[in-house]
């Protein structure tokens, strides 16, 4: 109705975020399902797939908006600046209010992604309001596709971080905020431990981390209290809630030391 490509870009971004929130919500519900004989971890990893899918949705939105923006630059259209500013102003209120709902739980990549998306949407809508007022005052139609390009850059910037993190988690990389070296040093420094090998740290979901490790202890197994202490330390100091430790009396490097 307004003829504004910038407003369409803003709306497209909002639509992709609504779809992203639906995917994230579905994944959070699936993650709570009980484990089965086949899916022994349950469906916790669905939250990682959701983050990856949301990055894909944003890439599609970027491509569609960029294509139409370039077309609009070649063939400028009349823009209704006043209506454009009013609609975008409503968008600021909705997006800012939604972002406030996600202020807590920033440790979850899905919640963090949702917050960043909503906050970015509010800023994008503010840019569209300013563009609408500028067009209303100057009558310059080039402002509209130019703002649309800026919106594409904002979406691309946010998408890159989400895509990079979600791909890393999908490849079972050590989660952000956890140092493999620090964990290895902690395990190696334990009394009676001569060496640590086959240490693996990976995300079970966007909020839960697992670990497996082999500890070479020539004096033999020190008892359950020793293992309980390790699990407590890993959970409270390294945010690793699912640890499996194997005790060995002699080095065994078949799996790689």
mmCIF file of C-alpha atoms in Angstrom:
data_model
loop_
_atom_site.group_PDB
_atom_site.id
_atom_site.type_symbol
_atom_site.label_atom_id
_atom_site.label_comp_id
_atom_site.label_asym_id
_atom_site.label_seq_id
_atom_site.Cartn_x
_atom_site.Cartn_y
_atom_site.Cartn_z
ATOM 1 C CA UNK A 1 0.000 0.000 0.000
ATOM 2 C CA UNK A 2 2.759 2.464 0.890
ATOM 3 C CA UNK A 3 5.031 1.449 -1.985
ATOM 4 C CA UNK A 4 7.933 1.228 0.493
ATOM 5 C CA UNK A 5 10.564 -1.446 -0.054
ATOM 6 C CA UNK A 6 12.101 -0.595 3.321
ATOM 7 C CA UNK A 7 8.789 -1.334 5.032
ATOM 8 C CA UNK A 8 8.466 -4.609 3.102
ATOM 9 C CA UNK A 9 12.008 -5.534 4.186
ATOM 10 C CA UNK A 10 11.100 -4.770 7.792
ATOM 11 C CA UNK A 11 7.939 -6.858 7.483
ATOM 12 C CA UNK A 12 9.845 -9.724 5.867
ATOM 13 C CA UNK A 13 12.354 -9.679 8.699
ATOM 14 C CA UNK A 14 9.528 -9.709 11.239
ATOM 15 C CA UNK A 15 7.860 -12.624 9.466
ATOM 16 C CA UNK A 16 11.079 -14.654 9.471
ATOM 17 C CA UNK A 17 11.455 -13.965 13.180
ATOM 18 C CA UNK A 18 7.911 -15.123 13.903
ATOM 19 C CA UNK A 19 8.667 -18.365 12.066
ATOM 20 C CA UNK A 20 11.972 -18.607 13.965
ATOM 21 C CA UNK A 21 10.181 -18.236 17.308
ATOM 22 C CA UNK A 22 7.723 -20.966 16.330
ATOM 23 C CA UNK A 23 10.590 -23.301 15.397
ATOM 24 C CA UNK A 24 12.437 -22.510 18.638
ATOM 25 C CA UNK A 25 9.281 -23.082 20.682
ATOM 26 C CA UNK A 26 8.668 -26.423 18.965
ATOM 27 C CA UNK A 27 12.262 -27.453 19.677
ATOM 28 C CA UNK A 28 11.982 -26.470 23.355
ATOM 29 C CA UNK A 29 8.881 -28.658 23.672
ATOM 30 C CA UNK A 30 10.603 -31.580 21.918
ATOM 31 C CA UNK A 31 13.684 -31.189 24.146
ATOM 32 C CA UNK A 32 11.552 -31.966 27.208
ATOM 33 C CA UNK A 33 10.413 -35.338 25.873
ATOM 34 C CA UNK A 34 11.697 -38.384 27.723
ATOM 35 C CA UNK A 35 14.529 -40.491 26.246
ATOM 36 C CA UNK A 36 13.624 -43.610 24.290
ATOM 37 C CA UNK A 37 15.433 -46.852 23.461
ATOM 38 C CA UNK A 38 16.606 -45.312 20.199
ATOM 39 C CA UNK A 39 16.986 -41.649 21.218
ATOM 40 C CA UNK A 40 18.784 -42.209 24.510
ATOM 41 C CA UNK A 41 19.426 -38.481 24.975
ATOM 42 C CA UNK A 42 15.814 -37.693 24.161
ATOM 43 C CA UNK A 43 15.310 -34.870 21.669
ATOM 44 C CA UNK A 44 17.563 -32.307 23.313
ATOM 45 C CA UNK A 45 19.570 -31.744 20.124
ATOM 46 C CA UNK A 46 16.438 -30.466 18.390
ATOM 47 C CA UNK A 47 17.236 -27.061 19.918
ATOM 48 C CA UNK A 48 20.510 -27.024 17.958
ATOM 49 C CA UNK A 49 18.670 -27.959 14.758
ATOM 50 C CA UNK A 50 16.189 -25.146 15.477
ATOM 51 C CA UNK A 51 19.001 -22.585 15.723
ATOM 52 C CA UNK A 52 20.425 -23.846 12.422
ATOM 53 C CA UNK A 53 16.996 -23.738 10.761
ATOM 54 C CA UNK A 54 16.438 -20.178 11.996
ATOM 55 C CA UNK A 55 19.726 -19.071 10.463
ATOM 56 C CA UNK A 56 18.566 -20.638 7.198
ATOM 57 C CA UNK A 57 15.248 -18.774 7.376
ATOM 58 C CA UNK A 58 17.080 -15.484 7.788
ATOM 59 C CA UNK A 59 19.307 -16.242 4.787
ATOM 60 C CA UNK A 60 16.194 -16.804 2.668
ATOM 61 C CA UNK A 61 14.750 -13.500 3.916
ATOM 62 C CA UNK A 62 17.983 -11.692 3.040
ATOM 63 C CA UNK A 63 17.971 -13.083 -0.490
ATOM 64 C CA UNK A 64 14.334 -12.167 -1.145
ATOM 65 C CA UNK A 65 14.673 -8.643 0.254
ATOM 66 C CA UNK A 66 17.928 -7.980 -1.596
ATOM 67 C CA UNK A 67 16.454 -9.134 -4.916
ATOM 68 C CA UNK A 68 13.410 -6.866 -4.604
ATOM 69 C CA UNK A 69 15.503 -3.940 -3.370
ATOM 70 C CA UNK A 70 17.801 -4.062 -6.393
ATOM 71 C CA UNK A 71 14.717 -4.224 -8.625
ATOM 72 C CA UNK A 72 13.251 -1.186 -6.861
ATOM 73 C CA UNK A 73 16.502 0.752 -7.335
ATOM 74 C CA UNK A 74 16.256 0.157 -11.062
ATOM 75 C CA UNK A 75 12.577 1.111 -11.146
ATOM 76 C CA UNK A 76 11.786 3.630 -8.339
ATOM 77 C CA UNK A 77 8.202 3.756 -7.083
ATOM 78 C CA UNK A 78 6.185 6.450 -5.314
ATOM 79 C CA UNK A 79 6.327 6.044 -1.550
ATOM 80 C CA UNK A 80 3.795 7.189 1.078
ATOM 81 C CA UNK A 81 6.189 8.422 3.771
ATOM 82 C CA UNK A 82 3.559 9.223 6.388
ATOM 83 C CA UNK A 83 1.869 5.801 6.361
ATOM 84 C CA UNK A 84 5.290 4.158 6.181
ATOM 85 C CA UNK A 85 6.411 5.964 9.370
ATOM 86 C CA UNK A 86 3.196 5.164 11.266
ATOM 87 C CA UNK A 87 3.286 1.432 10.485
ATOM 88 C CA UNK A 88 6.986 1.192 11.331
ATOM 89 C CA UNK A 89 6.319 3.086 14.579
ATOM 90 C CA UNK A 90 3.833 0.396 15.600
ATOM 91 C CA UNK A 91 6.524 -2.159 14.755
ATOM 92 C CA UNK A 92 8.940 -0.488 17.185
ATOM 93 C CA UNK A 93 6.488 -0.928 20.075
ATOM 94 C CA UNK A 94 5.747 -4.587 19.257
ATOM 95 C CA UNK A 95 9.384 -5.592 18.694
ATOM 96 C CA UNK A 96 10.730 -3.765 21.747
ATOM 97 C CA UNK A 97 8.038 -5.334 23.929
ATOM 98 C CA UNK A 98 8.803 -8.803 22.558
ATOM 99 C CA UNK A 99 12.553 -8.327 23.064
ATOM 100 C CA UNK A 100 11.930 -7.504 26.734
ATOM 101 C CA UNK A 101 10.380 -10.967 27.163
ATOM 102 C CA UNK A 102 13.709 -12.573 26.227
ATOM 103 C CA UNK A 103 16.010 -10.559 28.487
ATOM 104 C CA UNK A 104 16.401 -13.561 30.761
ATOM 105 C CA UNK A 105 17.871 -16.897 29.678
ATOM 106 C CA UNK A 106 20.665 -15.434 27.521
ATOM 107 C CA UNK A 107 22.765 -18.593 28.090
ATOM 108 C CA UNK A 108 20.507 -20.415 25.598
ATOM 109 C CA UNK A 109 21.498 -19.702 21.987
ATOM 110 C CA UNK A 110 17.842 -19.856 20.916
ATOM 111 C CA UNK A 111 16.705 -17.337 23.529
ATOM 112 C CA UNK A 112 19.725 -15.140 22.860
ATOM 113 C CA UNK A 113 18.998 -15.320 19.148
ATOM 114 C CA UNK A 114 15.343 -14.405 19.719
ATOM 115 C CA UNK A 115 16.310 -11.415 21.877
ATOM 116 C CA UNK A 116 18.838 -10.136 19.343
ATOM 117 C CA UNK A 117 16.346 -10.552 16.516
ATOM 118 C CA UNK A 118 13.621 -8.619 18.305
ATOM 119 C CA UNK A 119 16.004 -5.869 19.418
ATOM 120 C CA UNK A 120 17.369 -5.573 15.882
ATOM 121 C CA UNK A 121 13.821 -5.463 14.526
ATOM 122 C CA UNK A 122 12.997 -2.548 16.811
ATOM 123 C CA UNK A 123 16.069 -0.653 15.563
ATOM 124 C CA UNK A 124 15.239 -1.511 11.958
ATOM 125 C CA UNK A 125 11.694 -0.222 12.432
ATOM 126 C CA UNK A 126 13.138 2.988 13.873
ATOM 127 C CA UNK A 127 15.232 3.343 10.736
ATOM 128 C CA UNK A 128 12.118 2.898 8.591
ATOM 129 C CA UNK A 129 10.320 5.604 10.608
ATOM 130 C CA UNK A 130 13.213 7.997 10.012
ATOM 131 C CA UNK A 131 13.262 7.079 6.308
ATOM 132 C CA UNK A 132 9.504 7.653 6.027
ATOM 133 C CA UNK A 133 9.788 11.086 7.607
ATOM 134 C CA UNK A 134 12.775 11.949 5.396
ATOM 135 C CA UNK A 135 10.830 10.967 2.267
ATOM 136 C CA UNK A 136 7.828 12.969 3.494
ATOM 137 C CA UNK A 137 9.962 16.064 3.970
ATOM 138 C CA UNK A 138 12.250 15.790 0.923
ATOM 139 C CA UNK A 139 10.258 13.764 -1.599
ATOM 140 C CA UNK A 140 13.420 11.785 -2.473
ATOM 141 C CA UNK A 141 12.358 8.199 -3.356
ATOM 142 C CA UNK A 142 15.930 6.808 -3.402
ATOM 143 C CA UNK A 143 15.918 6.933 0.410
ATOM 144 C CA UNK A 144 13.527 3.969 0.551
ATOM 145 C CA UNK A 145 15.651 1.308 -1.263
ATOM 146 C CA UNK A 146 18.783 2.704 0.405
ATOM 147 C CA UNK A 147 17.269 2.052 3.839
ATOM 148 C CA UNK A 148 16.183 -1.364 2.616
ATOM 149 C CA UNK A 149 19.827 -2.173 1.826
ATOM 150 C CA UNK A 150 20.832 -1.082 5.317
ATOM 151 C CA UNK A 151 18.186 -3.418 6.729
ATOM 152 C CA UNK A 152 19.670 -6.282 4.720
ATOM 153 C CA UNK A 153 23.098 -5.515 6.207
ATOM 154 C CA UNK A 154 21.649 -5.512 9.745
ATOM 155 C CA UNK A 155 19.950 -8.871 9.187
ATOM 156 C CA UNK A 156 23.104 -10.326 7.588
ATOM 157 C CA UNK A 157 25.241 -9.206 10.532
ATOM 158 C CA UNK A 158 22.954 -10.901 13.047
ATOM 159 C CA UNK A 159 22.526 -13.994 10.891
ATOM 160 C CA UNK A 160 26.260 -14.588 10.556
ATOM 161 C CA UNK A 161 26.733 -14.921 14.318
ATOM 162 C CA UNK A 162 23.748 -17.249 14.687
ATOM 163 C CA UNK A 163 24.800 -19.344 11.665
ATOM 164 C CA UNK A 164 28.390 -19.660 12.892
ATOM 165 C CA UNK A 165 27.332 -20.720 16.411
ATOM 166 C CA UNK A 166 24.638 -23.157 15.266
ATOM 167 C CA UNK A 167 26.931 -24.831 12.707
ATOM 168 C CA UNK A 168 29.653 -25.198 15.353
ATOM 169 C CA UNK A 169 27.176 -26.818 17.745
ATOM 170 C CA UNK A 170 25.894 -29.100 14.980
ATOM 171 C CA UNK A 171 29.493 -30.255 14.440
ATOM 172 C CA UNK A 172 29.765 -30.993 18.188
ATOM 173 C CA UNK A 173 32.341 -28.268 18.826
ATOM 174 C CA UNK A 174 33.221 -27.430 22.420
ATOM 175 C CA UNK A 175 30.506 -24.924 23.478
ATOM 176 C CA UNK A 176 31.368 -21.257 23.837
ATOM 177 C CA UNK A 177 32.490 -20.314 27.323
ATOM 178 C CA UNK A 178 34.108 -23.703 27.988
ATOM 179 C CA UNK A 179 37.872 -24.129 27.607
ATOM 180 C CA UNK A 180 38.963 -27.608 26.616
ATOM 181 C CA UNK A 181 42.457 -26.771 27.843
ATOM 182 C CA UNK A 182 41.172 -25.646 31.260
ATOM 183 C CA UNK A 183 39.130 -28.834 31.668
ATOM 184 C CA UNK A 184 42.079 -30.987 30.606
ATOM 185 C CA UNK A 185 44.390 -29.189 33.040
ATOM 186 C CA UNK A 186 41.879 -29.678 35.859
ATOM 187 C CA UNK A 187 41.558 -33.406 35.202
ATOM 188 C CA UNK A 188 45.323 -33.865 34.784
ATOM 189 C CA UNK A 189 46.000 -32.122 38.109
ATOM 190 C CA UNK A 190 43.741 -34.486 40.080
ATOM 191 C CA UNK A 191 45.549 -36.628 42.694
ATOM 192 C CA UNK A 192 46.708 -39.948 41.263
ATOM 193 C CA UNK A 193 46.101 -39.003 37.612
ATOM 194 C CA UNK A 194 49.129 -39.553 35.351
ATOM 195 C CA UNK A 195 47.471 -38.678 32.048
ATOM 196 C CA UNK A 196 44.179 -37.785 30.379
ATOM 197 C CA UNK A 197 43.180 -38.970 26.920
ATOM 198 C CA UNK A 198 40.087 -39.325 24.753
ATOM 199 C CA UNK A 199 38.696 -36.115 26.229
ATOM 200 C CA UNK A 200 35.562 -35.012 24.380
ATOM 201 C CA UNK A 201 33.275 -32.090 25.222
ATOM 202 C CA UNK A 202 30.178 -31.479 23.130
ATOM 203 C CA UNK A 203 26.736 -29.833 23.280
ATOM 204 C CA UNK A 204 23.770 -32.123 23.909
ATOM 205 C CA UNK A 205 21.478 -29.148 23.325
ATOM 206 C CA UNK A 206 21.772 -25.369 23.293
ATOM 207 C CA UNK A 207 21.920 -25.405 27.119
ATOM 208 C CA UNK A 208 23.391 -28.786 28.143
ATOM 209 C CA UNK A 209 26.940 -30.057 27.708
ATOM 210 C CA UNK A 210 28.388 -33.576 27.937
ATOM 211 C CA UNK A 211 31.911 -34.855 28.519
ATOM 212 C CA UNK A 212 33.753 -38.161 28.302
ATOM 213 C CA UNK A 213 37.350 -38.737 29.356
ATOM 214 C CA UNK A 214 39.796 -41.511 30.204
ATOM 215 C CA UNK A 215 41.979 -40.945 33.284
ATOM 216 C CA UNK A 216 45.164 -42.987 33.614
ATOM 217 C CA UNK A 217 45.557 -43.808 37.336
ATOM 218 C CA UNK A 218 48.264 -46.447 38.014
ATOM 219 C CA UNK A 219 47.131 -46.868 41.639
ATOM 220 C CA UNK A 220 43.674 -47.963 40.471
ATOM 221 C CA UNK A 221 40.141 -46.676 40.985
ATOM 222 C CA UNK A 222 40.028 -44.258 43.948
ATOM 223 C CA UNK A 223 36.321 -44.803 44.664
ATOM 224 C CA UNK A 224 32.912 -43.308 43.943
ATOM 225 C CA UNK A 225 33.562 -40.189 46.027
ATOM 226 C CA UNK A 226 36.369 -39.261 43.628
ATOM 227 C CA UNK A 227 34.035 -39.477 40.621
ATOM 228 C CA UNK A 228 31.284 -37.566 42.436
ATOM 229 C CA UNK A 229 33.738 -34.777 43.190
ATOM 230 C CA UNK A 230 34.751 -34.542 39.535
ATOM 231 C CA UNK A 231 31.118 -34.391 38.388
ATOM 232 C CA UNK A 232 30.345 -31.652 40.930
ATOM 233 C CA UNK A 233 33.357 -29.578 39.889
ATOM 234 C CA UNK A 234 32.640 -29.939 36.164
ATOM 235 C CA UNK A 235 29.018 -28.921 36.618
ATOM 236 C CA UNK A 236 29.539 -25.937 38.907
ATOM 237 C CA UNK A 237 32.759 -24.503 37.487
ATOM 238 C CA UNK A 238 32.698 -25.548 33.843
ATOM 239 C CA UNK A 239 28.933 -25.842 33.131
ATOM 240 C CA UNK A 240 29.284 -29.498 32.077
ATOM 241 C CA UNK A 241 26.303 -31.380 33.480
ATOM 242 C CA UNK A 242 26.765 -34.835 31.926
ATOM 243 C CA UNK A 243 30.224 -36.301 32.588
ATOM 244 C CA UNK A 244 31.390 -39.880 32.011
ATOM 245 C CA UNK A 245 34.833 -40.768 33.359
ATOM 246 C CA UNK A 246 36.716 -44.002 32.656
ATOM 247 C CA UNK A 247 39.572 -44.998 34.966
ATOM 248 C CA UNK A 248 42.543 -46.917 33.478
ATOM 249 C CA UNK A 249 45.642 -48.286 35.262
ATOM 250 C CA UNK A 250 47.853 -48.208 32.177
ATOM 251 C CA UNK A 251 47.945 -45.794 29.197
ATOM 252 C CA UNK A 252 45.880 -46.814 26.214
ATOM 253 C CA UNK A 253 46.151 -44.595 23.160
ATOM 254 C CA UNK A 254 44.184 -46.574 20.586
ATOM 255 C CA UNK A 255 41.553 -43.829 20.505
ATOM 256 C CA UNK A 256 44.130 -41.049 20.372
ATOM 257 C CA UNK A 257 45.857 -39.459 23.394
#
